[in-house]
PDB file of C-alpha atoms in Angstrom:
ATOM      1  CA  MET L   9       8.673  67.881-140.922  1.00  0.00           C
ATOM      2  CA  PRO L  10       6.149  65.429-139.743  1.00  0.00           C
ATOM      3  CA  PRO L  11       5.385  65.387-136.046  1.00  0.00           C
ATOM      4  CA  GLU L  12       7.383  62.972-133.984  1.00  0.00           C
ATOM      5  CA  GLN L  13       5.469  59.786-133.168  1.00  0.00           C
ATOM      6  CA  SER L  14       5.470  58.534-129.673  1.00  0.00           C
ATOM      7  CA  ARG L  15       7.187  55.274-129.290  1.00  0.00           C
ATOM      8  CA  THR L  16       5.455  52.387-127.818  1.00  0.00           C
ATOM      9  CA  PRO L  17       7.601  49.796-126.203  1.00  0.00           C
ATOM     10  CA  PRO L  18       7.284  46.266-127.292  1.00  0.00           C
ATOM     11  CA  GLY L  19       4.392  44.507-125.791  1.00  0.00           C
ATOM     12  CA  GLY L  20       1.965  47.351-126.493  1.00  0.00           C
ATOM     13  CA  ARG L  21       2.503  49.262-123.272  1.00  0.00           C
ATOM     14  CA  ARG L  22       3.381  52.796-123.534  1.00  0.00           C
ATOM     15  CA  GLY L  23       6.398  54.061-121.717  1.00  0.00           C
ATOM     16  CA  LEU L  24       6.104  56.467-118.839  1.00  0.00           C
ATOM     17  CA  PRO L  25       7.134  60.040-119.268  1.00  0.00           C
ATOM     18  CA  LEU L  26      10.653  60.807-118.257  1.00  0.00           C
ATOM     19  CA  GLY L  27      10.935  61.476-114.546  1.00  0.00           C
ATOM     20  CA  ALA L  28       7.611  59.735-113.656  1.00  0.00           C
ATOM     21  CA  SER L  29       7.739  56.970-110.916  1.00  0.00           C
ATOM     22  CA  ALA L  30       5.862  53.792-111.353  1.00  0.00           C
ATOM     23  CA  GLY L  31       3.488  52.551-108.535  1.00  0.00           C
ATOM     24  CA  ARG L  32       4.975  49.839-106.247  1.00  0.00           C
ATOM     25  CA  ALA L  33       3.889  46.382-107.200  1.00  0.00           C
ATOM     26  CA  ARG L  34       2.560  44.040-104.294  1.00  0.00           C
ATOM     27  CA  ALA L  35       5.077  41.318-103.449  1.00  0.00           C
ATOM     28  CA  ARG L  36       3.757  37.794-103.515  1.00  0.00           C
ATOM     29  CA  PRO L  37       5.185  35.268-100.990  1.00  0.00           C
ATOM     30  CA  TRP L  38       6.816  32.227-102.320  1.00  0.00           C
ATOM     31  CA  PRO L  39       4.789  29.042-101.945  1.00  0.00           C
ATOM     32  CA  ALA L  40       7.652  27.487 -99.960  1.00  0.00           C
ATOM     33  CA  SER L  41       7.526  30.335 -97.417  1.00  0.00           C
ATOM     34  CA  ARG L  42       3.807  29.781 -96.794  1.00  0.00           C
ATOM     35  CA  GLY L  43       4.427  26.067 -96.150  1.00  0.00           C
ATOM     36  CA  ARG L  44       7.182  26.725 -93.632  1.00  0.00           C
ATOM     37  CA  ALA L  45       5.003  29.183 -91.653  1.00  0.00           C
ATOM     38  CA  ALA L  46       2.113  26.723 -91.494  1.00  0.00           C
ATOM     39  CA  ALA L  47       4.453  23.959 -90.372  1.00  0.00           C
ATOM     40  CA  ALA L  48       5.971  26.169 -87.646  1.00  0.00           C
ATOM     41  CA  LYS L  49       2.501  27.135 -86.394  1.00  0.00           C
ATOM     42  CA  ALA L  50       1.395  23.550 -86.335  1.00  0.00           C
ATOM     43  CA  ALA L  51       4.574  22.519 -84.507  1.00  0.00           C
ATOM     44  CA  LYS L  52       4.028  25.230 -81.894  1.00  0.00           C
ATOM     45  CA  GLU L  53       0.430  24.164 -81.361  1.00  0.00           C
ATOM     46  CA  ARG L  54       1.485  20.557 -81.111  1.00  0.00           C
ATOM     47  CA  ALA L  55       4.203  21.416 -78.543  1.00  0.00           C
ATOM     48  CA  GLU L  56       1.719  23.370 -76.460  1.00  0.00           C
ATOM     49  CA  LEU L  57      -0.733  20.497 -76.639  1.00  0.00           C
ATOM     50  CA  GLU L  58       1.935  17.998 -75.609  1.00  0.00           C
ATOM     51  CA  ARG L  59       3.021  20.245 -72.733  1.00  0.00           C
ATOM     52  CA  GLY L  60      -0.596  20.509 -71.524  1.00  0.00           C
ATOM     53  CA  ILE L  61      -1.019  16.762 -71.776  1.00  0.00           C
ATOM     54  CA  ARG L  62       2.234  16.248 -69.845  1.00  0.00           C
ATOM     55  CA  PHE L  63       1.190  18.675 -67.066  1.00  0.00           C
ATOM     56  CA  ARG L  64      -2.225  17.004 -66.893  1.00  0.00           C
ATOM     57  CA  SER L  65      -0.613  13.591 -66.621  1.00  0.00           C
ATOM     58  CA  ILE L  66       1.675  14.779 -63.800  1.00  0.00           C
ATOM     59  CA  TYR L  67      -1.288  16.342 -61.984  1.00  0.00           C
ATOM     60  CA  LEU L  68      -3.365  13.186 -62.350  1.00  0.00           C
ATOM     61  CA  THR L  69      -0.431  11.085 -61.138  1.00  0.00           C
ATOM     62  CA  ILE L  70       0.063  13.278 -58.059  1.00  0.00           C
ATOM     63  CA  MET L  71      -3.644  13.241 -57.284  1.00  0.00           C
ATOM     64  CA  GLY L  72      -3.701   9.483 -57.709  1.00  0.00           C
ATOM     65  CA  VAL L  73      -0.832   9.072 -55.265  1.00  0.00           C
ATOM     66  CA  VAL L  74      -2.510  11.406 -52.741  1.00  0.00           C
ATOM     67  CA  LEU L  75      -5.806   9.560 -53.010  1.00  0.00           C
ATOM     68  CA  ALA L  76      -4.068   6.208 -52.726  1.00  0.00           C
ATOM     69  CA  VAL L  77      -2.206   7.299 -49.578  1.00  0.00           C
ATOM     70  CA  ALA L  78      -5.421   8.686 -48.098  1.00  0.00           C
ATOM     71  CA  ALA L  79      -7.245   5.446 -48.892  1.00  0.00           C
ATOM     72  CA  VAL L  80      -4.493   3.400 -47.248  1.00  0.00           C
ATOM     73  CA  ASN L  81      -4.587   5.619 -44.154  1.00  0.00           C
ATOM     74  CA  VAL L  82      -8.361   5.289 -43.918  1.00  0.00           C
ATOM     75  CA  LEU L  83      -8.093   1.533 -44.349  1.00  0.00           C
ATOM     76  CA  LEU L  84      -5.373   1.196 -41.733  1.00  0.00           C
ATOM     77  CA  GLY L  85      -7.303   3.453 -39.351  1.00  0.00           C
ATOM     78  CA  SER L  86     -10.445   1.383 -39.847  1.00  0.00           C
ATOM     79  CA  VAL L  87      -8.557  -1.835 -39.249  1.00  0.00           C
ATOM     80  CA  GLY L  88      -6.910  -0.384 -36.129  1.00  0.00           C
ATOM     81  CA  LEU L  89     -10.257   0.885 -34.842  1.00  0.00           C
ATOM     82  CA  VAL L  90     -11.845  -2.496 -35.354  1.00  0.00           C
ATOM     83  CA  GLN L  91      -8.956  -4.212 -33.632  1.00  0.00           C
ATOM     84  CA  GLU L  92      -9.020  -1.724 -30.758  1.00  0.00           C
ATOM     85  CA  THR L  93     -12.760  -1.857 -30.188  1.00  0.00           C
ATOM     86  CA  ARG L  94     -13.322  -5.565 -30.623  1.00  0.00           C
ATOM     87  CA  SER L  95     -13.389  -7.628 -27.478  1.00  0.00           C
ATOM     88  CA  ARG L  96     -10.111  -9.391 -26.684  1.00  0.00           C
ATOM     89  CA  PRO L  97      -8.556 -11.111 -23.667  1.00  0.00           C
ATOM     90  CA  LEU L  98      -6.944  -8.794 -21.111  1.00  0.00           C
ATOM     91  CA  THR L  99      -3.177  -8.955 -20.805  1.00  0.00           C
ATOM     92  CA  ASP L 100      -1.509  -9.605 -17.448  1.00  0.00           C
ATOM     93  CA  SER L 101      -0.527  -5.936 -17.153  1.00  0.00           C
ATOM     94  CA  GLU L 102      -4.085  -4.824 -17.944  1.00  0.00           C
ATOM     95  CA  ARG L 103      -5.469  -7.185 -15.320  1.00  0.00           C
ATOM     96  CA  ALA L 104      -3.014  -5.861 -12.732  1.00  0.00           C
ATOM     97  CA  ALA L 105      -3.907  -2.258 -13.622  1.00  0.00           C
ATOM     98  CA  TYR L 106      -7.625  -3.050 -13.332  1.00  0.00           C
ATOM     99  CA  VAL L 107      -7.129  -4.487  -9.832  1.00  0.00           C
ATOM    100  CA  ALA L 108      -4.922  -1.600  -8.677  1.00  0.00           C
ATOM    101  CA  GLN L 109      -7.350   1.053  -9.917  1.00  0.00           C
ATOM    102  CA  ASP L 110     -10.379  -0.647  -8.403  1.00  0.00           C
ATOM    103  CA  VAL L 111      -8.718  -1.057  -4.987  1.00  0.00           C
ATOM    104  CA  ALA L 112      -7.286   2.483  -4.982  1.00  0.00           C
ATOM    105  CA  ARG L 113     -10.663   4.158  -5.518  1.00  0.00           C
ATOM    106  CA  ARG L 114     -12.580   2.291  -2.825  1.00  0.00           C
ATOM    107  CA  TRP L 115     -11.931   4.750  -0.017  1.00  0.00           C
ATOM    108  CA  HIS L 116     -14.006   7.430  -1.792  1.00  0.00           C
ATOM    109  CA  ALA L 117     -16.121   5.267  -4.137  1.00  0.00           C
ATOM    110  CA  TRP L 118     -17.545   3.048  -1.426  1.00  0.00           C
ATOM    111  CA  PRO L 119     -20.235   4.285   0.981  1.00  0.00           C
ATOM    112  CA  VAL L 120     -19.263   4.696   4.632  1.00  0.00           C
ATOM    113  CA  GLY L 121     -21.009   1.471   5.538  1.00  0.00           C
ATOM    114  CA  MET L 122     -18.719  -0.533   3.256  1.00  0.00           C
ATOM    115  CA  VAL L 123     -15.486   1.056   4.480  1.00  0.00           C
ATOM    116  CA  PHE L 124     -16.612   0.884   8.123  1.00  0.00           C
ATOM    117  CA  PRO L 125     -19.403  -1.719   8.450  1.00  0.00           C
ATOM    118  CA  GLU L 126     -21.862  -1.257  11.301  1.00  0.00           C
ATOM    119  CA  GLU L 127     -20.964  -4.705  12.622  1.00  0.00           C
ATOM    120  CA  LEU L 128     -17.805  -6.771  12.302  1.00  0.00           C
ATOM    121  CA  GLN L 129     -17.448 -10.368  13.358  1.00  0.00           C
ATOM    122  CA  TYR L 130     -14.572 -11.541  15.542  1.00  0.00           C
ATOM    123  CA  VAL L 131     -13.713 -14.673  17.514  1.00  0.00           C
ATOM    124  CA  GLY L 132     -13.484 -14.459  21.297  1.00  0.00           C
ATOM    125  CA  PHE L 133     -11.225 -16.431  23.613  1.00  0.00           C
ATOM    126  CA  ASP L 134     -13.870 -19.130  23.953  1.00  0.00           C
ATOM    127  CA  ARG L 135     -13.956 -19.463  20.119  1.00  0.00           C
ATOM    128  CA  ALA L 136     -17.442 -18.054  20.065  1.00  0.00           C
ATOM    129  CA  GLN L 137     -18.454 -15.831  17.157  1.00  0.00           C
ATOM    130  CA  GLN L 138     -19.029 -12.321  18.460  1.00  0.00           C
ATOM    131  CA  TYR L 139     -19.708  -8.941  16.875  1.00  0.00           C
ATOM    132  CA  ALA L 140     -18.116  -5.533  17.305  1.00  0.00           C
ATOM    133  CA  ARG L 141     -20.448  -2.563  16.877  1.00  0.00           C
ATOM    134  CA  ARG L 142     -19.586   0.732  15.196  1.00  0.00           C
ATOM    135  CA  VAL L 143     -20.197   3.670  17.549  1.00  0.00           C
ATOM    136  CA  GLY L 144     -19.420   6.522  15.177  1.00  0.00           C
ATOM    137  CA  VAL L 145     -17.466   7.744  12.155  1.00  0.00           C
ATOM    138  CA  ALA L 146     -15.195  10.790  12.412  1.00  0.00           C
ATOM    139  CA  PRO L 147     -14.906  13.435   9.659  1.00  0.00           C
ATOM    140  CA  GLU L 148     -12.176  12.916   7.084  1.00  0.00           C
ATOM    141  CA  ALA L 149      -8.923  14.459   8.313  1.00  0.00           C
ATOM    142  CA  ALA L 150      -5.370  15.231   7.280  1.00  0.00           C
ATOM    143  CA  CYS L 151      -3.104  12.281   8.016  1.00  0.00           C
ATOM    144  CA  ALA L 152      -0.558  14.122  10.153  1.00  0.00           C
ATOM    145  CA  ALA L 153      -3.259  15.803  12.247  1.00  0.00           C
ATOM    146  CA  VAL L 154      -4.711  12.633  13.787  1.00  0.00           C
ATOM    147  CA  VAL L 155      -1.643  10.490  14.483  1.00  0.00           C
ATOM    148  CA  ASP L 156       1.267  10.814  16.861  1.00  0.00           C
ATOM    149  CA  ALA L 157       4.300  12.824  15.776  1.00  0.00           C
ATOM    150  CA  PRO L 158       6.656   9.903  14.920  1.00  0.00           C
ATOM    151  CA  VAL L 159       3.978   8.427  12.649  1.00  0.00           C
ATOM    152  CA  ALA L 160       2.973  11.816  11.220  1.00  0.00           C
ATOM    153  CA  SER L 161       6.467  12.506   9.890  1.00  0.00           C
ATOM    154  CA  VAL L 162       6.506   9.180   8.031  1.00  0.00           C
ATOM    155  CA  LEU L 163       3.068   9.665   6.485  1.00  0.00           C
ATOM    156  CA  ARG L 164       3.876  13.229   5.494  1.00  0.00           C
ATOM    157  CA  ARG L 165       7.125  12.169   3.841  1.00  0.00           C
ATOM    158  CA  HIS L 166       5.398   9.527   1.737  1.00  0.00           C
ATOM    159  CA  GLY L 167       2.510  11.667   0.576  1.00  0.00           C
ATOM    160  CA  CYS L 168      -0.402  10.380   2.647  1.00  0.00           C
ATOM    161  CA  LEU L 169      -3.586  11.744   1.068  1.00  0.00           C
ATOM    162  CA  THR L 170      -6.143  11.559   3.868  1.00  0.00           C
ATOM    163  CA  MET L 171      -7.245   9.631   6.963  1.00  0.00           C
ATOM    164  CA  LEU L 172     -10.617   7.992   7.589  1.00  0.00           C
ATOM    165  CA  ARG L 173     -11.522   6.993  11.196  1.00  0.00           C
ATOM    166  CA  ALA L 174     -14.246   5.150  13.061  1.00  0.00           C
ATOM    167  CA  THR L 175     -14.603   3.777  16.592  1.00  0.00           C
ATOM    168  CA  TYR L 176     -15.988   0.345  17.511  1.00  0.00           C
ATOM    169  CA  VAL L 177     -16.799  -1.421  20.783  1.00  0.00           C
ATOM    170  CA  ASP L 178     -16.726  -5.144  21.405  1.00  0.00           C
ATOM    171  CA  GLN L 179     -19.885  -7.152  22.046  1.00  0.00           C
ATOM    172  CA  THR L 180     -19.734  -6.478  25.801  1.00  0.00           C
ATOM    173  CA  SER L 181     -18.886  -2.763  25.316  1.00  0.00           C
ATOM    174  CA  THR L 182     -15.796  -3.290  27.482  1.00  0.00           C
ATOM    175  CA  PHE L 183     -13.213  -2.341  24.865  1.00  0.00           C
ATOM    176  CA  ALA L 184     -13.103   0.616  22.494  1.00  0.00           C
ATOM    177  CA  VAL L 185     -11.164   0.391  19.229  1.00  0.00           C
ATOM    178  CA  THR L 186     -10.472   3.320  16.903  1.00  0.00           C
ATOM    179  CA  VAL L 187      -9.582   2.295  13.344  1.00  0.00           C
ATOM    180  CA  GLY L 188      -7.793   4.776  11.069  1.00  0.00           C
ATOM    181  CA  VAL L 189      -7.413   4.178   7.327  1.00  0.00           C
ATOM    182  CA  ALA L 190      -4.468   6.137   5.917  1.00  0.00           C
ATOM    183  CA  VAL L 191      -4.753   6.527   2.140  1.00  0.00           C
ATOM    184  CA  LEU L 192      -1.441   6.549   0.266  1.00  0.00           C
ATOM    185  CA  GLN L 193      -0.902   7.311  -3.402  1.00  0.00           C
ATOM    186  CA  ASP L 194      -0.298   3.694  -4.412  1.00  0.00           C
ATOM    187  CA  GLU L 195       0.790   0.338  -3.052  1.00  0.00           C
ATOM    188  CA  GLN L 196       4.488   1.132  -3.418  1.00  0.00           C
ATOM    189  CA  ALA L 197       4.115   4.343  -1.397  1.00  0.00           C
ATOM    190  CA  ARG L 198       2.274   2.363   1.269  1.00  0.00           C
ATOM    191  CA  ALA L 199       5.026  -0.255   1.419  1.00  0.00           C
ATOM    192  CA  ASP L 200       7.719   2.414   1.684  1.00  0.00           C
ATOM    193  CA  ALA L 201       5.858   4.229   4.447  1.00  0.00           C
ATOM    194  CA  ALA L 202       5.125   1.041   6.365  1.00  0.00           C
ATOM    195  CA  ALA L 203       8.813   0.130   6.324  1.00  0.00           C
ATOM    196  CA  GLU L 204       9.590   3.348   8.203  1.00  0.00           C
ATOM    197  CA  LEU L 205       6.822   3.273  10.817  1.00  0.00           C
ATOM    198  CA  PRO L 206       8.147   3.186  14.399  1.00  0.00           C
ATOM    199  CA  VAL L 207       7.997  -0.152  16.209  1.00  0.00           C
ATOM    200  CA  ASP L 208       6.203   1.194  19.250  1.00  0.00           C
ATOM    201  CA  ASP L 209       2.734   0.116  20.379  1.00  0.00           C
ATOM    202  CA  ARG L 210       2.257   3.418  22.205  1.00  0.00           C
ATOM    203  CA  VAL L 211       2.084   5.551  19.030  1.00  0.00           C
ATOM    204  CA  GLY L 212      -0.244   5.417  16.065  1.00  0.00           C
ATOM    205  CA  VAL L 213      -3.691   6.778  15.305  1.00  0.00           C
ATOM    206  CA  ARG L 214      -5.245   8.781  18.125  1.00  0.00           C
ATOM    207  CA  PRO L 215      -8.484   7.567  19.744  1.00  0.00           C
ATOM    208  CA  VAL L 216     -11.771   9.106  18.646  1.00  0.00           C
ATOM    209  CA  ALA L 217     -14.405   9.441  21.371  1.00  0.00           C
ATOM    210  CA  PHE L 218     -18.082  10.117  20.691  1.00  0.00           C
ATOM    211  CA  PRO L 219     -19.842  12.036  23.493  1.00  0.00           C
ATOM    212  CA  GLY L 220     -23.011  10.446  24.823  1.00  0.00           C
ATOM    213  CA  THR L 221     -21.740   6.941  24.049  1.00  0.00           C
ATOM    214  CA  VAL L 222     -19.687   4.400  25.991  1.00  0.00           C
ATOM    215  CA  THR L 223     -16.593   5.804  24.264  1.00  0.00           C
ATOM    216  CA  ASP L 224     -16.857   9.358  25.592  1.00  0.00           C
ATOM    217  CA  THR L 225     -13.883   8.841  27.974  1.00  0.00           C
ATOM    218  CA  PHE L 226     -11.703   7.095  25.382  1.00  0.00           C
ATOM    219  CA  GLY L 227      -8.659   9.336  24.916  1.00  0.00           C
ATOM    220  CA  ALA L 228      -4.897   9.205  24.462  1.00  0.00           C
ATOM    221  CA  ALA L 229      -4.304   8.281  28.108  1.00  0.00           C
ATOM    222  CA  GLN L 230      -6.757   5.374  27.913  1.00  0.00           C
ATOM    223  CA  ARG L 231      -5.310   3.602  24.901  1.00  0.00           C
ATOM    224  CA  GLN L 232      -3.515   0.410  25.806  1.00  0.00           C
ATOM    225  CA  ARG L 233      -1.956  -0.685  22.493  1.00  0.00           C
ATOM    226  CA  THR L 234      -1.691   0.445  18.885  1.00  0.00           C
ATOM    227  CA  GLY L 235      -0.914  -1.389  15.672  1.00  0.00           C
ATOM    228  CA  TRP L 236      -1.346  -1.328  11.919  1.00  0.00           C
ATOM    229  CA  VAL L 237      -1.820  -3.603   8.913  1.00  0.00           C
ATOM    230  CA  GLY L 238      -1.254  -2.827   5.221  1.00  0.00           C
ATOM    231  CA  ALA L 239      -3.508  -3.567   2.250  1.00  0.00           C
ATOM    232  CA  GLY L 240      -3.212  -2.120  -1.257  1.00  0.00           C
ATOM    233  CA  PRO L 241      -2.489   1.616  -0.938  1.00  0.00           C
ATOM    234  CA  TYR L 242      -3.881   1.678   2.625  1.00  0.00           C
ATOM    235  CA  ILE L 243      -2.351   1.482   6.098  1.00  0.00           C
ATOM    236  CA  VAL L 244      -5.089   0.516   8.537  1.00  0.00           C
ATOM    237  CA  PHE L 245      -4.170   1.689  12.048  1.00  0.00           C
ATOM    238  CA  SER L 246      -5.886   0.565  15.247  1.00  0.00           C
ATOM    239  CA  THR L 247      -5.740   1.735  18.841  1.00  0.00           C
ATOM    240  CA  ALA L 248      -7.567   0.016  21.696  1.00  0.00           C
ATOM    241  CA  GLY L 249      -8.480   0.789  25.293  1.00  0.00           C
ATOM    242  CA  TYR L 250     -11.116   0.363  27.966  1.00  0.00           C
ATOM    243  CA  THR L 251     -14.435   2.152  27.803  1.00  0.00           C
ATOM    244  CA  ASP L 252     -14.450   2.799  31.564  1.00  0.00           C
ATOM    245  CA  GLY L 253     -11.581   5.305  31.393  1.00  0.00           C
ATOM    246  CA  ARG L 254      -8.781   3.135  32.742  1.00  0.00           C
ATOM    247  CA  SER L 255      -5.371   4.306  31.570  1.00  0.00           C
ATOM    248  CA  ARG L 256      -2.499   2.156  30.355  1.00  0.00           C
ATOM    249  CA  ASP L 257      -0.492   2.817  33.465  1.00  0.00           C
ATOM    250  CA  SER L 258      -3.240   1.444  35.700  1.00  0.00           C
ATOM    251  CA  ILE L 259      -3.347  -1.956  33.993  1.00  0.00           C
ATOM    252  CA  PRO L 260      -0.851  -4.634  35.097  1.00  0.00           C
ATOM    253  CA  LEU L 261       1.384  -5.937  32.295  1.00  0.00           C
ATOM    254  CA  GLU L 262       0.041  -9.462  32.737  1.00  0.00           C
ATOM    255  CA  GLU L 263      -3.507  -8.272  32.123  1.00  0.00           C
ATOM    256  CA  GLN L 264      -2.446  -6.245  29.104  1.00  0.00           C
ATOM    257  CA  VAL L 265      -0.921  -9.358  27.540  1.00  0.00           C
ATOM    258  CA  ASN L 266      -3.604 -11.874  28.416  1.00  0.00           C
ATOM    259  CA  ASN L 267      -6.883 -10.038  28.015  1.00  0.00           C
ATOM    260  CA  GLU L 268      -9.098 -10.134  24.935  1.00  0.00           C
ATOM    261  CA  MET L 269      -8.683  -6.484  23.990  1.00  0.00           C
ATOM    262  CA  TRP L 270      -5.872  -6.756  21.496  1.00  0.00           C
ATOM    263  CA  PRO L 271      -7.209  -9.786  19.571  1.00  0.00           C
ATOM    264  CA  VAL L 272     -10.489  -7.883  19.186  1.00  0.00           C
ATOM    265  CA  ALA L 273      -8.677  -4.786  17.889  1.00  0.00           C
ATOM    266  CA  GLU L 274      -6.562  -6.832  15.470  1.00  0.00           C
ATOM    267  CA  SER L 275      -9.599  -8.651  14.170  1.00  0.00           C
ATOM    268  CA  ILE L 276     -11.568  -5.445  13.558  1.00  0.00           C
ATOM    269  CA  ALA L 277      -8.672  -3.694  11.781  1.00  0.00           C
ATOM    270  CA  GLY L 278      -7.829  -6.839   9.839  1.00  0.00           C
ATOM    271  CA  ARG L 279     -11.362  -7.264   8.491  1.00  0.00           C
ATOM    272  CA  ILE L 280     -11.494  -3.641   7.351  1.00  0.00           C
ATOM    273  CA  ALA L 281      -8.089  -3.950   5.678  1.00  0.00           C
ATOM    274  CA  ARG L 282      -8.988  -7.209   3.914  1.00  0.00           C
ATOM    275  CA  ALA L 283     -12.193  -5.719   2.523  1.00  0.00           C
ATOM    276  CA  LEU L 284     -10.372  -2.636   1.203  1.00  0.00           C
ATOM    277  CA  GLY L 285      -7.531  -4.621  -0.335  1.00  0.00           C
ATOM    278  CA  GLU L 286      -9.385  -7.676  -1.621  1.00  0.00           C
ATOM    279  CA  PRO L 287      -8.816  -8.092  -5.384  1.00  0.00           C
ATOM    280  CA  PRO L 288     -12.007  -7.592  -7.411  1.00  0.00           C
ATOM    281  CA  ASP L 289     -13.363  -9.998  -9.971  1.00  0.00           C
ATOM    282  CA  VAL L 290     -11.513  -9.115 -13.171  1.00  0.00           C
ATOM    283  CA  PRO L 291     -13.314  -9.559 -16.511  1.00  0.00           C
ATOM    284  CA  ARG L 292     -11.564 -11.911 -18.914  1.00  0.00           C
ATOM    285  CA  CYS L 293     -11.947  -9.587 -21.888  1.00  0.00           C
ATOM    286  CA  THR L 294     -11.907  -5.887 -22.721  1.00  0.00           C
ATOM    287  CA  GLN L 295     -15.678  -5.912 -23.102  1.00  0.00           C
ATOM    288  CA  GLY L 296     -16.733  -8.224 -20.325  1.00  0.00           C
ATOM    289  CA  ASN L 297     -16.297 -11.975 -20.288  1.00  0.00           C
ATOM    290  CA  VAL L 298     -16.990 -12.586 -23.976  1.00  0.00           C
ATOM    291  CA  CYS L 299     -14.024 -12.349 -26.339  1.00  0.00           C
TER     292      CYS L 299
END
């Protein structure tokens, strides 16, 4: 019997032996699948790009707003600085404040010779111009320590800061006059204190005597009259007596009223008060007199 021929399947390929497994063939993606993947990738990249552009736009917008606000603030600050520093007319309140501050600082800003001049002019009974001479200036003292008790309580209650004192004699060296400048915190405090001062010409600032001068016997017993006058934040006290040691009790009332002592004392204290309280020349503008 002839040998059995192996059968070849149609197409010329020989069949595999029974039980043999064929090698796995590589799957090829469909063209449509490749297109969808590329489109999805492109869409993702485009979304990320759009998101980045959107974030960048928001950032730039925020930065623009911040810079704009900063520029406006700088501009407004520059305008305000220019307006504040340029010369302009003083307001009424600024003028009043300038005067008050200048007057209030005089007691310590002025030299002694301006607060208590060496000579002060006064008018005698015969209308002749005469001059009182400064004998000495006492050290600065606490207000309550150099006035009588009824006056001390008033000054203490209204916050008196300090007391400046000097003693003068008239042109004939017959009368001695001690002037005391009480420094209050401001003009209102001075007015309030003055309204409460006792109406008594026997109390006020105490006399200051200077040994070796014509005033060395001028003490509390020798003072004849006391008084005061207000100016700005100051109460200017005065007390007058004889330089020869005569006491108040030894002088007849008629002589006390009719002699020249008290007009001299009032004139000296009044001139000192007017100088301390005289309003200064106020500039018209914030930077002088040119606006």
